[in-house]
C-alpha atoms as one frame of an Amber mdcrd trajectory, in Angstrom:
protein
  32.928   4.409   3.082  31.831   6.264  -0.043  28.521   6.083  -1.876  27.716
   3.213  -4.210  26.934   4.084  -7.826  23.216   3.584  -7.188  23.285   5.749
  -4.073  25.203   8.473  -5.912  22.653   8.375  -8.744  19.815   8.835  -6.227
  21.649  11.833  -4.776  22.609  13.468  -8.080  19.768  12.734 -10.518  17.795
  15.888 -11.439  14.785  16.941 -13.533  13.026  13.605 -13.123  10.504  11.967
 -10.852  12.529   9.375  -8.967  11.312   6.228  -7.232  13.970   4.785  -4.928
  13.295   1.171  -3.999  15.423   1.038  -0.872  15.911  -2.320   0.828  16.435
  -2.620   4.572  19.859  -1.347   5.611  20.546   0.356   2.261  21.134   3.833
   3.737  17.988   5.497   2.403  17.790   8.165   5.145  21.412   9.169   4.645
  20.836   9.404   0.889  17.691  11.477   1.245  19.478  13.818   3.670  22.504
  14.186   1.407  20.338  14.932  -1.617  18.507  17.688   0.258  21.780  19.151
   1.556  23.306  19.176  -1.922  20.290  21.007  -3.303  20.310  23.517  -0.451
  24.038  24.263  -0.765  24.156  24.155  -4.561  27.272  23.988  -6.724  28.760
  25.384  -9.908  26.103  23.573 -11.954  22.935  24.354  -9.961  21.673  27.243
  -7.883  21.190  26.752  -4.136  17.579  26.377  -2.953  16.250  27.506   0.425
  15.316  24.592   2.685  11.732  25.807   3.081  11.171  25.405  -0.678  11.154
  21.617  -0.258   8.187  19.569   0.924   9.515  16.552   2.818   6.904  14.052
   3.992   7.827  11.443   6.607   5.756   8.617   8.051   6.089   9.596  11.719
   6.772  12.734  13.746   9.906  11.075  15.126  11.206  10.535  11.584  10.549
  14.209  10.784  12.510  15.294  13.853  15.368  12.965  12.923  15.424  14.355
   9.392  15.615  17.935  10.693  18.441  16.972  13.043  20.411  15.285  10.259
  20.011  18.300   7.968  20.959  20.702  10.795  24.076  18.674  11.580  25.116
  18.677   7.918  24.637  22.457   7.709  26.649  22.999  10.891  29.438  20.758
   9.580  29.585  22.848   6.392  29.693  26.095   8.385  32.525  24.757  10.557
  34.392  23.579   7.475  34.294  27.085   5.982  35.166  28.751   9.289  38.244
  26.528   9.597  39.779  28.110   6.484  42.863  30.223   7.245  42.153  33.008
   4.796  38.395  33.052   4.041  37.228  34.996   1.007  34.222  37.384   1.060
  32.149  34.735  -0.711  32.925  32.380   2.164  31.406  34.885   4.575  28.333
  35.118   2.356  28.125  31.324   2.263  28.213  31.161   6.066  25.434  33.765
   6.266  23.386  31.757   3.766  23.873  28.501   5.697  22.934  30.192   8.978
  19.779  31.420   7.272  18.989  27.810   6.321  19.368  26.762   9.959  16.824
  29.408  10.856  14.427  28.405   8.062  14.759  24.748   9.055  12.602  25.310
  12.150   9.530  26.144  10.042  10.376  24.147   6.902   7.783  21.684   5.589
   9.447  18.567   7.001   6.622  16.662   8.643   4.077  13.882   8.371   1.436
  14.150   5.665  -1.160  14.982   8.313   0.905  17.845   9.739   1.302  19.229
   6.218  -2.446  18.901   5.615  -3.198  20.751   8.879  -0.774  23.515   7.931
  -2.415  23.857   4.501  -5.945  23.813   5.918  -5.120  26.572   8.408  -3.560
  28.639   5.627  -6.726  28.439   3.517  -9.370  28.100   6.250 -11.549  30.762
   4.621 -11.974  28.620   1.492 -13.187  25.692   3.593 -15.376  27.708   5.989
 -13.774  26.202   9.091 -12.291  27.544  12.322  -8.766  28.912  11.623  -7.674
  27.478  14.980  -8.954  24.005  14.205  -7.312  21.277  16.285  -6.835  17.529
  15.875  -9.077  15.746  18.393  -7.761  12.911  20.540  -9.054   9.391  19.932
 -10.794   9.076  23.312 -12.971  12.151  22.684 -13.701  11.029  19.136 -14.805
   7.580  20.299 -17.276   9.058  22.780 -18.581  11.433  20.119 -19.040   8.622
  17.585 -20.971   6.394  19.992 -23.281   9.225  21.053 -24.035  10.115  17.436
 -24.672   6.489  16.501 -26.950   5.965  19.486 -29.036   9.005  18.521 -29.041
   8.038  14.840 -30.307   4.500  15.463 -32.893   5.708  17.946 -34.232   8.195
  15.378 -34.409   5.494  12.712 -36.476   3.283  14.997 -38.831   6.170  15.705
 -39.226   6.903  11.983 -40.544   3.375  11.481 -38.730   2.819   8.171 -39.235
  -0.786   7.047 -35.849  -1.010   5.285 -34.110  -0.012   8.513 -36.143  -2.557
  10.500 -34.864  -5.311   8.176 -31.261  -4.219   8.755 -31.807  -3.995  12.517
 -33.308  -7.474  12.529 -30.305  -8.868  10.626 -27.566  -7.192  12.657 -29.184
  -6.562  16.024 -29.718  -8.988  18.863 -30.997  -9.122  22.408 -27.874  -7.293
  23.549 -28.501  -4.281  21.310 -27.189  -2.838  18.072 -23.445  -3.242  18.730
 -22.872  -5.311  15.570 -24.615  -2.727  13.406 -22.834   0.235  14.996 -19.433
  -1.424  14.566 -20.236  -2.190  10.935 -21.131   1.457  10.317 -17.853   2.586
  11.916 -15.747   0.067   9.971 -17.319   0.883   6.593 -17.008   4.611   7.243
 -13.314   4.278   8.135 -12.545   2.168   5.066 -14.373   4.555   2.736 -12.087
   7.404   3.826  -9.212   5.863   1.868 -11.108   6.705  -1.336 -11.169  10.137
  -2.961 -14.928  10.614  -2.774 -16.305   8.315  -0.054 -20.059   8.910  -0.489
 -19.965   8.284  -4.222 -17.740   5.245  -3.763 -20.130   3.729  -1.223 -23.231
   4.328  -3.326 -21.558   3.100  -6.500 -20.682  -0.244  -4.926 -24.075  -0.608
  -3.274 -25.776   0.010  -6.631 -23.807  -2.868  -8.186 -25.835  -5.210  -5.992
 -29.139  -3.772  -7.195 -28.708  -4.644 -10.869 -30.980  -7.487 -12.104 -28.190
  -9.748 -13.413 -29.391 -12.580 -15.630 -26.257 -14.719 -15.378 -23.459 -15.060
 -12.852 -20.952 -14.055 -15.540 -22.563 -10.607 -15.805 -21.747  -9.749 -12.206
 -18.738  -7.447 -11.664 -17.068  -9.858  -9.247 -17.288 -13.025 -11.395 -13.752
 -12.654 -12.792 -12.232 -12.016  -9.359 -13.927 -15.087  -7.898 -12.792 -17.249
 -10.816  -9.209 -15.948 -10.664  -9.053 -16.527  -6.916 -10.220 -20.135  -7.216
  -7.871 -20.840 -10.127  -4.954 -19.532  -8.053  -5.788 -22.154  -5.420  -6.144
 -24.826  -8.095  -2.784 -23.888  -9.652  -1.051 -24.316  -6.303  -2.876 -27.597
  -5.709  -1.752 -28.953  -9.089   1.871 -28.591  -7.925   1.072 -30.609  -4.792
  -0.470 -33.420  -6.857   2.384 -33.401  -9.377   4.899 -33.824  -6.580   2.818
 -36.598  -4.989   2.744 -38.427  -8.348   6.508 -37.916  -8.650   6.900 -39.655
  -5.279   4.738 -42.545  -6.503   7.263 -43.109  -9.290  10.105 -43.285  -6.794
  11.642 -46.808  -6.615  10.408 -47.045  -3.031   7.110 -45.259  -3.664   3.563
 -46.700  -3.690   2.977 -46.812  -7.447  -0.590 -48.083  -7.008  -1.581 -44.674
  -5.536  -0.809 -43.020  -8.853  -4.149 -43.817 -10.549  -6.275 -42.053  -7.914
  -3.941 -39.064  -7.803  -3.956 -38.704 -11.598  -7.748 -38.834 -11.554  -7.892
 -35.928  -9.093  -5.280 -34.052 -11.128  -7.264 -34.399 -14.368 -10.193 -32.458
 -12.854  -7.855 -29.726 -11.638  -6.183 -29.344 -15.048  -9.590 -29.001 -16.738
 -10.734 -26.457 -14.150  -7.557 -24.394 -14.545  -8.237 -23.790 -18.247 -11.919
 -22.754 -18.063 -13.031 -19.404 -19.450 -16.095 -18.688 -17.307 -17.044 -18.925
 -13.658 -20.106 -20.999 -14.557 -17.906 -23.609 -16.291 -15.600 -23.650 -13.284
 -18.549 -24.340 -10.980 -19.719 -27.215 -13.190 -16.314 -28.910 -13.390 -15.614
 -28.670  -9.679 -19.102 -29.928  -8.864 -18.434 -33.026 -10.974 -15.273 -34.015
  -9.076 -15.365 -37.506  -7.549 -12.549 -39.190  -5.672 -11.198 -42.652  -6.413
 -10.128 -44.648  -3.399  -6.399 -45.199  -2.964  -5.568 -48.826  -3.744  -4.222
 -51.039  -1.015  -0.461 -51.314  -0.647   1.194 -54.581   0.296   3.167 -54.536
   3.492   6.850 -53.727   3.029   6.316 -53.009  -0.690   7.216 -49.327  -0.309
   8.909 -46.865   1.991   6.455 -46.116   4.845   7.640 -42.495   5.079   6.953
 -41.861   1.403   3.602 -43.607   1.712   2.641 -41.450   4.696   3.744 -38.277
   2.901   1.683 -39.059  -0.211  -1.323 -39.942   1.957  -1.064 -36.576   3.707
  -0.826 -34.782   0.332  -3.935 -36.620  -0.901  -5.845 -35.701   2.247  -4.815
 -32.067   1.859  -5.860 -32.158  -1.794  -9.275 -33.661  -1.077  -9.929 -31.230
   1.770  -8.990 -28.268  -0.422 -11.112 -29.460  -3.362 -14.124 -30.042  -1.116
 -13.709 -26.587   0.372 -13.603 -25.065  -3.118 -16.702 -27.041  -4.085 -18.564
 -25.747  -1.024 -17.543 -22.160  -1.754 -18.586 -22.389  -5.396 -21.870 -24.012
  -4.455 -22.706 -20.940  -2.384 -22.209 -18.636  -5.366 -23.731 -20.809  -8.079
 -26.360 -19.074 -10.183 -29.418 -20.637  -8.553 -28.289 -19.264  -5.187 -26.491
 -16.036  -5.996 -28.783 -14.416  -8.552 -31.753 -15.028  -6.281 -30.219 -13.198
  -3.334 -28.188 -10.398  -4.968 -31.147  -8.013  -5.195 -32.144  -8.749  -1.601
 -28.584  -8.143  -0.431 -28.407  -4.956  -2.488 -31.428  -3.537  -0.707 -29.852
  -4.212   2.690 -26.454  -2.815   1.679 -28.025   0.371   0.282 -29.756   0.956
   3.608 -26.480   0.417   5.502 -24.630   2.767   3.145 -27.140   5.541   3.773
 -26.728   4.971   7.516 -22.961   5.316   7.089 -23.335   8.552   5.120 -25.872
   9.955   7.593 -23.531   9.124  10.481 -20.508  10.669   8.757 -22.322  13.939
   8.087 -23.464  14.225  11.689 -19.995  13.308  12.942 -18.352  15.961  10.768
 -20.777  18.677  11.887 -20.266  17.746  15.545 -16.498  18.074  15.125 -16.853
  21.330  13.214 -18.934  22.895  15.995 -16.104  22.200  18.435 -13.316  23.265
  16.059 -12.017  19.718  15.794 -10.889  17.387  13.009  -9.577  13.830  12.820
  -6.844  12.482  10.559  -9.299  11.527   7.819 -10.676  15.069   7.847  -7.173
  16.471   7.411  -6.637  14.484   4.237 -10.054  15.137   2.715 -10.149  18.853
   3.568  -6.706  19.262   2.011  -7.862  17.263  -1.011 -10.844  19.593  -1.295
  -8.443  22.548  -1.508  -6.287  20.989  -4.222  -8.619  19.178  -6.633 -12.062
  19.645  -8.093 -14.163  17.693 -10.550 -15.235  19.014 -13.914 -17.342  17.484
 -16.676 -16.221  17.824 -20.287 -18.438  18.280 -23.352 -18.831  14.515 -23.717
 -20.046  14.144 -20.157 -16.843  12.579 -18.831 -15.825  13.634 -15.347 -12.167
  14.473 -14.705 -10.090  15.714 -11.788  -8.757  19.240 -12.196  -6.135  20.822
  -9.950  -7.106  24.117  -8.302  -5.373  27.509  -8.150  -4.222  26.600  -4.628
  -2.506  23.483  -5.994  -0.806  25.659  -8.600   0.267  28.141  -5.927   1.839
  25.398  -3.818   3.375  23.809  -6.916   5.032  27.112  -7.783   6.433  27.432
  -4.250   7.848  23.944  -3.666  10.797  22.995  -5.852  10.775  19.300  -5.014
   8.666  16.884  -2.985  10.294  14.124  -0.940   8.168  11.225   0.298   9.568
   8.682   2.740   7.968   5.218   3.288   6.148   5.695  -0.001   4.901   2.099
  -0.004   2.557   3.046   2.862   0.804   5.939   1.085  -2.928   5.749   0.428
  -4.921   6.984  -2.569  -5.912  10.289  -0.968  -2.346  11.132   0.086  -1.060
  10.226  -3.375  -3.596  12.548  -5.023  -2.736  15.418  -2.647   0.999  15.264
  -3.382   0.467  14.636  -7.087  -1.762  17.713  -7.265   1.084  19.869  -5.948
   3.705  18.263  -8.179   1.849  17.493 -11.374  -0.263  20.477 -12.341   1.865
  21.768 -15.192   5.075  20.646 -16.861   6.409  24.192 -16.693   6.358  24.136
 -12.880   8.898  21.268 -12.711   8.049  20.267  -9.153   9.549  16.799  -9.195
   8.946  14.014  -6.688  11.562  11.904  -4.935   9.818   8.846  -3.483  11.588
   6.383  -1.202  10.173   3.064  -0.027  10.297  -0.704  -0.177   7.439  -2.970
  -1.210   8.966  -5.716   0.912   8.395  -3.582   4.022   4.768  -2.661   3.382
   2.885  -3.572   6.578   0.149  -0.943   6.885  -2.680  -2.147   4.670  -4.781
  -2.409   7.831  -4.384   1.387   8.034  -5.643   1.619   4.441  -2.220   2.023
   2.830  -2.146   1.066  -0.838   1.264  -0.427  -1.763   0.062  -0.870  -5.351
   0.714   2.871  -5.829   4.400   2.086  -5.328   4.185  -1.180  -7.280   2.667
   0.414 -10.395   5.571   2.866 -10.686   8.127   0.182  -9.837   6.802  -2.023
 -12.646   6.403   0.669 -15.317   9.278   3.115 -14.774  12.715   2.633 -16.355
  15.198   0.979 -14.005  18.377   3.005 -13.569  21.553   1.364 -14.801  24.939
   2.985 -15.054  25.352   4.587 -18.472  21.705   3.888 -19.398  18.809   6.396
 -19.203  21.253   9.045 -17.912  19.370  11.715 -19.845  15.929  10.509 -18.748
  14.024  13.536 -17.507  10.697  11.815 -16.975  10.384   8.917 -14.530  13.153
   6.672 -13.257  13.407   3.893 -10.662  16.657   3.433  -8.731  17.156   0.133
  -6.924  19.110   0.239  -3.654  19.443  -3.434  -2.816  22.779  -3.462  -0.969
  22.300  -4.176   2.729  25.016  -2.673   4.929  23.706  -4.064   8.236  23.912
  -7.831   7.859  26.517 -10.464   7.067  26.447 -12.446   3.840  25.066 -15.627
   5.407  22.043 -13.740   6.766  21.409 -12.021   3.447  21.680 -15.301   1.529
  19.255 -16.941   3.932  16.722 -14.131   3.558  16.979 -14.273  -0.232  16.607
 -18.051  -0.272  13.445 -17.824   1.794  11.740 -14.950   0.025  12.460 -15.989
  -3.539  10.330 -19.037  -2.722   7.395 -17.282  -1.048   7.256 -13.747  -2.482
   5.854 -13.161  -5.945   3.634 -10.774  -7.854   0.676 -12.792  -6.629   1.883
 -13.011  -3.038   3.376  -9.685  -2.000   2.700  -7.663  -5.165   6.379  -7.834
  -6.169   8.516 -10.345  -8.017  11.528 -11.310  -5.899  13.918 -11.139  -8.851
  17.507  -9.963  -9.325  16.441  -6.348  -8.767  14.559  -7.057  -5.532  17.048
  -9.468  -3.958  19.268  -8.158  -1.172  22.955  -7.794  -1.988  25.876  -7.697
   0.425  26.845  -4.092   1.114  29.438  -4.578   3.836  31.731  -7.632   3.604
  32.703  -7.322   7.307  36.234  -8.410   6.420  37.904  -6.011   8.846  38.328
  -6.195  12.578  39.148  -9.008  14.956  36.396 -11.643  15.084  38.525 -14.421
  16.533  36.815 -16.246  19.357  33.403 -15.000  18.236  30.976 -17.460  16.742
  29.362 -16.453  13.459  26.309 -18.542  12.622  26.387 -20.398   9.318  22.675
 -21.187   9.167  19.315 -19.606   9.889  16.620 -21.276  11.959  12.955 -20.382
  11.446  10.427 -20.870  14.236
């Protein structure tokens, strides 16, 4: 089976940053491999490029090994193809020598996880970082012991210092069993902060937001987010009430329930259109519930009656929950406690920073790093901050970033939807220093398969490009040499009934608000293999999908 037009475009497109949105079963690994092979071998229109001049980032070590094996097999196939010629020309001999060289280079080529690449870079420039050139990645068991020892010593020292701010934190998060809650909080905050470019500044910046003497709730930086979150719930609830009212109008429905439901709905409609969080709090606080009127026996369908009653109960429970949540953040409560909370959070942040510094020094003494260190040490090599004449701070790429950008001809990133902000900045620094370098990026992923937010992945990096870059269409944007998105939505693994079932389910539950992607005609799976060949007689093919 040949390539589809979209697959061929992903293989052939040049001089552009390419985002490939590759659905499950769309052949993304085969496409990535073929693109690399084509660039290594070259043709009459483009010069061949040595395999070690590509930076190929995979999500796992196993995926890196598989990629190397696929490339090696393709190179061997090409060598055997040339050797099978009856009367080879001298250029054929040179081509074989070149391909054999690529097989040799493949062993040390930059085809690895992002952390392996970071370690390789750190060791190459260890003198800039003032670290051991033989630095090793520590195992998790040793790191856990080291963390707990450092935290135990840190907390003990803080008690001995007699700092009142620390005593308040210890009283809040300690108990008769010890300081386990506080130590776990320090570890969790420290881990989360590592997904940001500059963790200490990020922590202090957010702690300082709680120390501002806000005069109104609307001045707080989180007011809009709270309001938007509540309105999302209200919008969904409006649909529930509208359907319940629709059922009341059914010939067999309990029409007398309609008045109470419309009363509830009127509050929700008013709340949905408010402009400020304070107004939202006031409207929701004013909600009162009319009692459902009695229904005469046998005057309506009991199933419809029961369904509407359950919808009303759900609606009331949800509204009361929203009211309780808003009551907790109303001005008389929130503004009073923000400053007090800010003081506590600032103390915790300084504990986190103190712990992280001690932890880093302890690892450095033993010539060890963890995965977060790999990313941040590499970031330190590639970017620096400078302040312009107006006092604005900007990120500037270093000479090392330029050196790497000059070396690598193209960067390939697999499972791009699971990249984090630090990883994105590292690879962008190598690719995006100067337009004259022309180090393009080929990014492959699928928003629908993003499952690693708990590991601090940021799928919105993928989503922002997916939403803003031109979508490739045959005959359109062919000359685009900037940014292009190619959609691979044909699934070659599953039968049509399975694909239709998946589409039917996800077009109902996946949206920009839930899943960060609109399940539209671009995102929907398409049938890639009709499975119309072969004997399937006597074999049952399911015609429906059951969800459990």
